[in-house]
Short mmCIF file of N, CA and C in Angstrom, two decimals:
data_model
loop_
_atom_site.label_atom_id
_atom_site.label_comp_id
_atom_site.label_asym_id
_atom_site.label_seq_id
_atom_site.Cartn_x
_atom_site.Cartn_y
_atom_site.Cartn_z
N MET A 1 -73.78 -5.97 25.72
CA MET A 1 -72.32 -5.31 25.45
C MET A 1 -71.18 -6.25 25.83
N PHE A 2 -70.25 -5.87 25.14
CA PHE A 2 -69.27 -6.82 25.18
C PHE A 2 -67.85 -5.88 24.88
N ASP A 3 -66.78 -6.21 25.43
CA ASP A 3 -65.12 -5.84 25.23
C ASP A 3 -64.39 -6.87 24.57
N VAL A 4 -63.54 -6.74 23.93
CA VAL A 4 -62.72 -7.60 23.29
C VAL A 4 -61.26 -7.22 23.54
N TRP A 5 -60.67 -7.73 24.37
CA TRP A 5 -59.12 -7.71 24.33
C TRP A 5 -58.44 -8.36 23.36
N VAL A 6 -58.11 -7.59 22.21
CA VAL A 6 -57.21 -8.14 21.21
C VAL A 6 -55.97 -8.26 21.42
N PHE A 7 -55.30 -9.41 21.18
CA PHE A 7 -53.76 -9.54 21.38
C PHE A 7 -53.28 -10.27 20.10
N ARG A 8 -52.02 -9.96 20.35
CA ARG A 8 -51.07 -10.72 19.04
C ARG A 8 -49.87 -11.29 19.96
N ARG A 9 -49.24 -12.37 19.20
CA ARG A 9 -47.94 -12.90 20.07
C ARG A 9 -46.84 -12.39 19.05
N THR A 10 -45.78 -11.85 19.46
CA THR A 10 -44.61 -11.31 18.94
C THR A 10 -43.34 -12.16 19.52
N PRO A 11 -42.41 -12.32 18.49
CA PRO A 11 -40.95 -12.67 19.14
C PRO A 11 -40.51 -11.96 19.99
N SER A 12 -40.53 -10.62 19.86
CA SER A 12 -39.62 -9.51 20.49
C SER A 12 -40.16 -9.28 21.86
N ARG A 13 -41.40 -9.17 21.81
CA ARG A 13 -42.15 -8.67 23.09
C ARG A 13 -43.35 -9.48 23.58
N GLY A 14 -43.13 -10.73 22.98
CA GLY A 14 -44.23 -11.53 23.74
C GLY A 14 -45.70 -11.11 23.33
N VAL A 15 -46.66 -11.15 24.04
CA VAL A 15 -47.95 -10.87 23.90
C VAL A 15 -48.11 -9.41 24.35
N GLU A 16 -48.82 -8.91 22.94
CA GLU A 16 -49.16 -7.38 22.95
C GLU A 16 -50.71 -7.33 22.94
N TYR A 17 -51.32 -6.47 23.49
CA TYR A 17 -52.54 -6.09 23.59
C TYR A 17 -52.82 -4.50 22.77
N LEU A 18 -54.14 -4.58 22.14
CA LEU A 18 -54.58 -3.56 21.23
C LEU A 18 -55.16 -2.52 21.92
N LEU A 19 -54.80 -1.36 22.18
CA LEU A 19 -55.47 -0.20 22.66
C LEU A 19 -55.94 0.84 21.82
N LEU A 20 -57.12 1.31 21.85
CA LEU A 20 -57.46 2.56 21.16
C LEU A 20 -57.72 3.63 21.79
N HIS A 21 -57.08 4.94 21.38
CA HIS A 21 -57.47 6.17 22.16
C HIS A 21 -58.44 6.96 21.59
N THR A 22 -59.54 7.23 22.34
CA THR A 22 -60.66 7.88 21.76
C THR A 22 -60.17 9.10 21.01
N SER A 23 -61.01 9.59 20.01
CA SER A 23 -60.79 10.78 19.26
C SER A 23 -61.35 11.82 20.23
N GLN A 24 -60.77 13.04 19.97
CA GLN A 24 -61.31 14.22 20.58
C GLN A 24 -62.45 14.65 20.31
N GLU A 25 -63.11 14.09 19.08
CA GLU A 25 -64.80 14.45 18.67
C GLU A 25 -65.49 13.23 19.61
N LYS A 26 -64.98 12.11 19.66
CA LYS A 26 -65.96 11.33 20.44
C LYS A 26 -65.70 11.76 21.98
N ALA A 27 -64.82 12.22 22.36
CA ALA A 27 -64.62 12.74 23.80
C ALA A 27 -65.47 13.88 23.91
N ASP A 28 -65.24 14.97 23.09
CA ASP A 28 -66.24 16.01 23.36
C ASP A 28 -67.55 15.63 23.33
N ARG A 29 -68.42 14.62 22.39
CA ARG A 29 -69.55 14.43 22.33
C ARG A 29 -70.18 13.54 23.44
N TRP A 30 -69.27 12.53 24.15
CA TRP A 30 -69.83 11.63 24.97
C TRP A 30 -69.37 11.87 26.37
N PHE A 31 -68.11 12.33 26.54
CA PHE A 31 -67.38 12.13 27.64
C PHE A 31 -66.81 13.68 28.01
N ASN A 32 -67.46 14.55 27.99
CA ASN A 32 -67.19 15.77 28.72
C ASN A 32 -65.87 16.26 28.27
N GLY A 33 -65.34 15.76 27.07
CA GLY A 33 -63.84 16.07 26.42
C GLY A 33 -62.74 15.24 27.00
N GLY A 34 -63.18 14.26 27.86
CA GLY A 34 -62.02 13.37 28.33
C GLY A 34 -61.72 12.29 27.63
N ARG A 35 -60.54 12.21 27.15
CA ARG A 35 -60.17 11.08 26.31
C ARG A 35 -59.51 10.00 27.03
N PHE A 36 -59.49 8.83 26.50
CA PHE A 36 -59.17 7.75 27.45
C PHE A 36 -58.62 6.45 26.51
N TRP A 37 -57.89 5.54 26.90
CA TRP A 37 -57.57 4.46 26.20
C TRP A 37 -58.70 3.11 26.50
N GLN A 38 -59.09 2.44 25.22
CA GLN A 38 -59.98 1.52 25.60
C GLN A 38 -59.67 0.41 24.63
N VAL A 39 -60.78 -0.78 24.53
CA VAL A 39 -60.48 -1.64 23.69
C VAL A 39 -61.63 -1.63 22.79
N PRO A 40 -61.46 -2.46 21.84
CA PRO A 40 -63.02 -2.50 20.69
C PRO A 40 -63.97 -3.15 21.81
N SER A 41 -65.12 -2.73 21.68
CA SER A 41 -66.33 -3.07 22.08
C SER A 41 -67.48 -2.67 21.32
N ASP A 42 -68.59 -3.32 21.77
CA ASP A 42 -69.90 -3.20 20.83
C ASP A 42 -70.97 -3.90 21.48
N MET A 43 -72.08 -3.86 21.23
CA MET A 43 -73.40 -4.92 21.33
C MET A 43 -73.82 -5.73 20.53
N THR A 44 -74.18 -6.83 20.87
CA THR A 44 -74.79 -7.70 19.81
C THR A 44 -76.17 -6.98 19.19
N GLU A 45 -76.24 -7.43 18.14
CA GLU A 45 -77.55 -6.99 17.37
C GLU A 45 -78.79 -8.24 17.76
N PRO A 46 -80.00 -7.56 17.66
CA PRO A 46 -81.01 -8.68 17.96
C PRO A 46 -80.72 -10.06 17.14
N SER A 47 -80.56 -11.02 17.91
CA SER A 47 -80.66 -12.31 17.62
C SER A 47 -79.30 -12.88 17.06
N GLU A 48 -78.25 -11.76 17.12
CA GLU A 48 -76.80 -12.35 16.74
C GLU A 48 -76.23 -12.93 17.94
N ARG A 49 -75.41 -13.94 17.70
CA ARG A 49 -74.70 -14.57 18.63
C ARG A 49 -73.19 -13.85 19.09
N ILE A 50 -72.48 -14.26 19.98
CA ILE A 50 -71.46 -13.52 20.35
C ILE A 50 -70.30 -13.70 19.35
N VAL A 51 -69.90 -14.88 18.98
CA VAL A 51 -68.67 -15.15 18.02
C VAL A 51 -68.77 -14.00 16.73
N PRO A 52 -70.00 -14.33 16.26
CA PRO A 52 -70.27 -13.28 14.75
C PRO A 52 -70.09 -11.72 15.17
N ALA A 53 -70.79 -11.35 16.56
CA ALA A 53 -70.72 -10.23 16.77
C ALA A 53 -69.33 -9.65 17.11
N ILE A 54 -68.44 -10.39 17.64
CA ILE A 54 -66.93 -9.96 17.91
C ILE A 54 -66.39 -9.95 16.51
N ALA A 55 -66.45 -10.77 15.73
CA ALA A 55 -65.82 -10.84 14.26
C ALA A 55 -66.27 -9.80 13.68
N ARG A 56 -67.61 -9.25 13.56
CA ARG A 56 -68.20 -8.23 12.80
C ARG A 56 -67.20 -6.86 13.27
N ARG A 57 -67.35 -6.66 14.78
CA ARG A 57 -66.59 -5.47 15.33
C ARG A 57 -65.15 -5.40 14.76
N LEU A 58 -64.45 -6.68 15.07
CA LEU A 58 -62.90 -6.75 14.79
C LEU A 58 -62.67 -6.54 13.22
N ARG A 59 -63.75 -6.72 12.13
CA ARG A 59 -63.56 -6.43 10.96
C ARG A 59 -63.54 -4.88 10.50
N GLU A 60 -64.07 -4.16 11.48
CA GLU A 60 -64.35 -2.60 11.23
C GLU A 60 -62.95 -2.26 11.60
N PHE A 61 -62.01 -3.10 12.24
CA PHE A 61 -60.71 -2.46 12.35
C PHE A 61 -59.71 -3.02 11.49
N GLY A 62 -60.20 -3.82 10.46
CA GLY A 62 -59.35 -4.62 9.69
C GLY A 62 -58.66 -5.85 10.27
N LEU A 63 -59.38 -6.39 11.35
CA LEU A 63 -58.59 -7.67 11.82
C LEU A 63 -59.55 -8.81 11.87
N GLU A 64 -59.06 -9.77 11.72
CA GLU A 64 -59.74 -11.11 11.55
C GLU A 64 -59.36 -11.96 12.67
N PRO A 65 -60.29 -12.54 13.58
CA PRO A 65 -59.82 -13.17 14.64
C PRO A 65 -59.41 -14.81 14.25
N ASN A 66 -58.15 -15.31 14.87
CA ASN A 66 -57.87 -16.49 14.58
C ASN A 66 -58.29 -17.34 15.83
N ALA A 67 -58.90 -17.01 16.86
CA ALA A 67 -59.29 -17.65 18.16
C ALA A 67 -60.16 -16.75 18.98
N ILE A 68 -61.12 -17.03 19.44
CA ILE A 68 -61.84 -16.08 20.59
C ILE A 68 -62.13 -16.76 21.83
N TRP A 69 -61.93 -16.29 22.89
CA TRP A 69 -62.01 -16.79 24.05
C TRP A 69 -63.05 -16.04 25.20
N ALA A 70 -63.82 -16.58 26.01
CA ALA A 70 -64.36 -16.10 27.05
C ALA A 70 -63.50 -15.81 28.14
N ALA A 71 -63.06 -14.60 28.47
CA ALA A 71 -62.10 -14.38 29.60
C ALA A 71 -62.80 -14.26 30.73
N GLU A 72 -63.92 -14.73 31.11
CA GLU A 72 -64.53 -15.20 32.30
C GLU A 72 -64.57 -13.74 33.38
N HIS A 73 -65.06 -12.74 32.68
CA HIS A 73 -65.24 -11.34 33.50
C HIS A 73 -66.45 -10.88 33.17
N VAL A 74 -67.39 -9.97 33.99
CA VAL A 74 -68.19 -8.96 33.54
C VAL A 74 -67.99 -7.91 34.67
N TYR A 75 -68.48 -6.67 33.96
CA TYR A 75 -68.37 -5.64 35.05
C TYR A 75 -69.50 -4.70 34.52
N THR A 76 -69.81 -3.73 35.52
CA THR A 76 -71.03 -2.69 35.11
C THR A 76 -70.54 -1.44 34.83
N ILE A 77 -71.15 -0.56 34.08
CA ILE A 77 -70.62 0.71 33.88
C ILE A 77 -72.12 1.51 33.76
N TYR A 78 -71.95 2.96 33.81
CA TYR A 78 -73.03 3.76 33.53
C TYR A 78 -72.77 4.35 32.26
N ASN A 79 -73.41 3.85 31.28
CA ASN A 79 -73.14 4.29 30.04
C ASN A 79 -73.67 5.81 29.59
N ARG A 80 -73.16 6.92 29.45
CA ARG A 80 -73.54 8.05 29.03
C ARG A 80 -74.30 8.12 27.84
N ARG A 81 -73.95 7.57 26.76
CA ARG A 81 -74.71 7.74 25.67
C ARG A 81 -76.01 6.95 25.77
N PHE A 82 -76.46 6.15 26.69
CA PHE A 82 -77.72 5.51 26.73
C PHE A 82 -78.50 5.89 28.03
N GLU A 83 -77.86 6.79 28.91
CA GLU A 83 -78.09 6.96 30.33
C GLU A 83 -78.71 5.87 31.02
N CYS A 84 -77.92 4.76 31.21
CA CYS A 84 -78.40 3.66 31.89
C CYS A 84 -77.13 2.92 32.36
N MET A 85 -77.45 2.17 33.23
CA MET A 85 -76.15 1.05 33.56
C MET A 85 -76.41 -0.16 32.81
N GLN A 86 -75.05 -0.60 32.38
CA GLN A 86 -75.00 -1.76 31.54
C GLN A 86 -73.83 -2.65 32.15
N ILE A 87 -74.23 -3.94 31.57
CA ILE A 87 -73.16 -5.18 32.26
C ILE A 87 -72.34 -5.37 30.83
N ILE A 88 -71.12 -5.35 30.95
CA ILE A 88 -70.23 -5.64 29.81
C ILE A 88 -69.61 -7.04 30.13
N ALA A 89 -69.50 -7.96 29.12
CA ALA A 89 -68.97 -9.09 28.95
C ALA A 89 -67.71 -8.97 28.42
N VAL A 90 -66.52 -9.92 28.92
CA VAL A 90 -65.25 -9.46 28.52
C VAL A 90 -64.67 -10.81 27.73
N TYR A 91 -64.41 -10.49 26.44
CA TYR A 91 -63.79 -11.57 25.51
C TYR A 91 -62.26 -11.28 25.06
N ALA A 92 -61.67 -12.17 24.74
CA ALA A 92 -60.36 -11.99 23.98
C ALA A 92 -60.18 -12.64 22.72
N ALA A 93 -59.56 -12.00 21.96
CA ALA A 93 -59.34 -12.39 20.47
C ALA A 93 -58.09 -12.54 20.00
N GLU A 94 -57.52 -13.46 19.47
CA GLU A 94 -55.85 -13.39 18.78
C GLU A 94 -56.07 -12.91 17.74
N VAL A 95 -55.13 -12.11 17.07
CA VAL A 95 -54.95 -11.77 15.65
C VAL A 95 -53.55 -11.88 15.41
N THR A 96 -53.33 -11.70 14.10
CA THR A 96 -51.96 -11.73 13.55
C THR A 96 -51.59 -10.48 13.06
N ALA A 97 -52.40 -9.42 12.87
CA ALA A 97 -52.32 -8.08 12.23
C ALA A 97 -51.25 -7.35 12.87
N GLU A 98 -50.78 -6.57 12.04
CA GLU A 98 -49.56 -5.18 12.53
C GLU A 98 -50.45 -4.07 12.55
N VAL A 99 -51.35 -3.81 11.45
CA VAL A 99 -52.00 -2.35 11.11
C VAL A 99 -53.24 -2.73 11.43
N VAL A 100 -53.76 -1.53 12.07
CA VAL A 100 -55.10 -1.57 12.47
C VAL A 100 -55.78 -0.29 11.69
N GLU A 101 -57.00 -0.54 11.33
CA GLU A 101 -57.76 0.67 10.57
C GLU A 101 -58.66 1.26 11.65
N ILE A 102 -58.32 2.38 11.85
CA ILE A 102 -59.28 3.17 12.87
C ILE A 102 -60.17 4.40 12.11
N ASN A 103 -61.58 4.69 12.73
CA ASN A 103 -62.39 5.64 12.10
C ASN A 103 -61.87 6.97 13.03
N PRO A 104 -61.31 7.98 12.37
CA PRO A 104 -61.10 8.86 13.07
C PRO A 104 -61.81 9.60 13.80
N ALA A 105 -63.22 9.58 13.61
CA ALA A 105 -64.36 9.86 14.48
C ALA A 105 -64.48 9.22 15.68
N GLU A 106 -63.93 8.12 15.68
CA GLU A 106 -64.08 7.49 16.86
C GLU A 106 -62.62 7.22 17.71
N HIS A 107 -61.69 7.12 17.08
CA HIS A 107 -60.26 7.16 17.70
C HIS A 107 -59.39 7.57 17.03
N GLY A 108 -58.56 8.24 18.08
CA GLY A 108 -57.27 9.16 17.31
C GLY A 108 -56.02 8.48 17.05
N GLU A 109 -55.86 7.18 17.75
CA GLU A 109 -54.58 6.57 17.50
C GLU A 109 -54.79 5.12 18.12
N TYR A 110 -54.10 4.16 17.69
CA TYR A 110 -53.91 2.95 18.40
C TYR A 110 -52.48 2.66 18.89
N ARG A 111 -52.47 1.67 19.67
CA ARG A 111 -51.17 1.22 20.23
C ARG A 111 -51.26 -0.36 20.64
N TRP A 112 -50.05 -1.15 20.24
CA TRP A 112 -50.05 -2.43 20.66
C TRP A 112 -49.02 -2.26 21.84
N CYS A 113 -49.57 -2.83 22.92
CA CYS A 113 -48.90 -2.76 24.23
C CYS A 113 -48.57 -3.93 25.13
N THR A 114 -47.67 -3.98 25.85
CA THR A 114 -47.54 -5.01 26.71
C THR A 114 -48.32 -5.43 27.71
N TYR A 115 -48.56 -6.04 28.65
CA TYR A 115 -49.44 -6.24 29.73
C TYR A 115 -49.32 -5.02 30.54
N GLU A 116 -48.22 -4.74 31.00
CA GLU A 116 -47.68 -3.58 31.80
C GLU A 116 -48.19 -2.21 31.33
N GLU A 117 -47.57 -2.13 30.24
CA GLU A 117 -48.10 -0.56 29.43
C GLU A 117 -49.68 -0.65 29.53
N ALA A 118 -50.40 -1.78 28.95
CA ALA A 118 -51.88 -1.55 28.68
C ALA A 118 -52.47 -1.49 30.29
N HIS A 119 -52.19 -1.96 31.27
CA HIS A 119 -52.56 -1.87 32.49
C HIS A 119 -52.48 -0.27 33.12
N ASP A 120 -51.30 0.12 32.84
CA ASP A 120 -50.91 1.48 33.21
C ASP A 120 -51.73 2.80 32.27
N LEU A 121 -51.91 2.29 31.11
CA LEU A 121 -52.73 3.31 30.05
C LEU A 121 -54.06 3.24 30.35
N VAL A 122 -55.02 2.12 30.56
CA VAL A 122 -56.26 2.06 30.96
C VAL A 122 -56.50 2.69 32.22
N THR A 123 -57.70 3.42 32.22
CA THR A 123 -57.94 4.07 33.63
C THR A 123 -59.18 3.66 34.33
N TYR A 124 -60.09 2.91 33.51
CA TYR A 124 -61.23 2.38 34.04
C TYR A 124 -61.19 0.97 34.92
N ARG A 125 -61.58 0.85 36.09
CA ARG A 125 -61.40 -0.63 36.62
C ARG A 125 -61.98 -1.60 35.97
N GLY A 126 -62.97 -1.53 35.31
CA GLY A 126 -63.68 -2.65 34.31
C GLY A 126 -62.46 -2.93 33.26
N LEU A 127 -61.67 -2.08 32.76
CA LEU A 127 -60.73 -2.33 31.76
C LEU A 127 -59.67 -2.92 32.50
N LYS A 128 -59.11 -2.51 33.66
CA LYS A 128 -58.13 -3.28 34.40
C LYS A 128 -58.50 -4.79 34.58
N ASP A 129 -59.60 -4.88 35.20
CA ASP A 129 -59.98 -6.16 35.68
C ASP A 129 -60.20 -7.08 34.57
N GLY A 130 -60.68 -6.34 33.35
CA GLY A 130 -60.69 -7.49 32.24
C GLY A 130 -59.39 -7.98 31.62
N LEU A 131 -58.39 -6.94 31.60
CA LEU A 131 -57.21 -7.50 31.20
C LEU A 131 -56.65 -8.41 32.03
N ARG A 132 -56.75 -8.26 33.37
CA ARG A 132 -56.07 -9.06 34.37
C ARG A 132 -56.95 -10.67 34.04
N SER A 133 -58.10 -10.51 33.76
CA SER A 133 -58.96 -12.05 33.80
C SER A 133 -58.37 -12.47 32.36
N THR A 134 -58.37 -11.61 31.29
CA THR A 134 -57.56 -12.14 29.86
C THR A 134 -56.14 -12.62 30.08
N LYS A 135 -55.42 -12.16 31.03
CA LYS A 135 -54.07 -12.65 31.18
C LYS A 135 -54.20 -14.01 32.06
N GLU A 136 -54.91 -13.97 33.00
CA GLU A 136 -55.05 -15.07 33.95
C GLU A 136 -55.51 -16.55 32.98
N TYR A 137 -56.85 -16.06 32.33
CA TYR A 137 -57.31 -17.35 31.65
C TYR A 137 -56.83 -17.51 30.09
N VAL A 138 -56.44 -16.45 29.57
CA VAL A 138 -56.13 -16.69 28.16
C VAL A 138 -54.76 -16.47 27.65
N THR A 139 -53.97 -15.55 27.84
CA THR A 139 -52.70 -15.26 27.48
C THR A 139 -51.56 -15.37 28.37
N GLY A 140 -51.91 -15.77 29.52
CA GLY A 140 -50.72 -16.08 30.69
C GLY A 140 -50.54 -17.43 30.47
N PRO A 141 -51.55 -18.51 30.50
CA PRO A 141 -51.15 -20.03 30.47
C PRO A 141 -50.61 -20.58 29.11
N ALA A 142 -49.69 -21.38 29.25
CA ALA A 142 -49.12 -21.95 28.13
C ALA A 142 -50.31 -22.79 27.17
N SER A 143 -51.30 -23.08 27.53
CA SER A 143 -52.47 -23.77 27.07
C SER A 143 -53.59 -23.16 27.95
N PRO A 144 -54.28 -22.14 26.88
CA PRO A 144 -55.62 -21.60 27.52
C PRO A 144 -56.51 -22.79 27.70
N PRO A 145 -57.51 -22.85 28.67
CA PRO A 145 -58.58 -23.57 28.89
C PRO A 145 -59.22 -23.76 27.55
N ARG A 146 -59.56 -24.83 27.17
CA ARG A 146 -60.25 -25.35 25.85
C ARG A 146 -61.86 -25.04 26.00
N GLU A 147 -62.19 -25.25 27.23
CA GLU A 147 -63.61 -24.90 27.47
C GLU A 147 -63.80 -23.46 27.18
N LEU A 148 -63.10 -22.60 27.50
CA LEU A 148 -63.21 -21.05 27.20
C LEU A 148 -63.01 -20.52 25.67
N GLN A 149 -62.41 -21.37 24.96
CA GLN A 149 -62.33 -20.98 23.29
C GLN A 149 -63.53 -20.94 22.65
N LEU A 150 -64.02 -19.93 22.03
CA LEU A 150 -65.15 -20.11 21.57
C LEU A 150 -64.98 -20.19 19.88
N LEU A 151 -63.98 -19.83 19.38
CA LEU A 151 -63.49 -19.95 18.07
C LEU A 151 -62.32 -20.46 17.81
#
């Protein structure tokens, strides 16, 4: 499993992060009706490497990554869909797009947010910690560590 903190750099607001709001349909099906803000996530296919998996997932939103980094964070969750504990690795991907294509069965809306806005909107500890790690290693430094850049 992996999460991707998608971000873009803008002249007016600086770094903005992409958040997706779960649809009511998805919330009713998997989360007892509870909607929440999340980031693109998925799992790798058998024998699929992480960079192509991230690019594949982002293409589903009409996004093409300019760069991908390991965000140096992992966390565990109980996944209701699979009825098991899972370990999620966190990555960051820079894009230039303004518009995001969403599947209405999965997400009701999207929003580009500053760090503070994103931190306030996400409710899960793993997402908050992943955002902090993304800022610390990738979006915060003037030059992110080259050794963490995967694409």
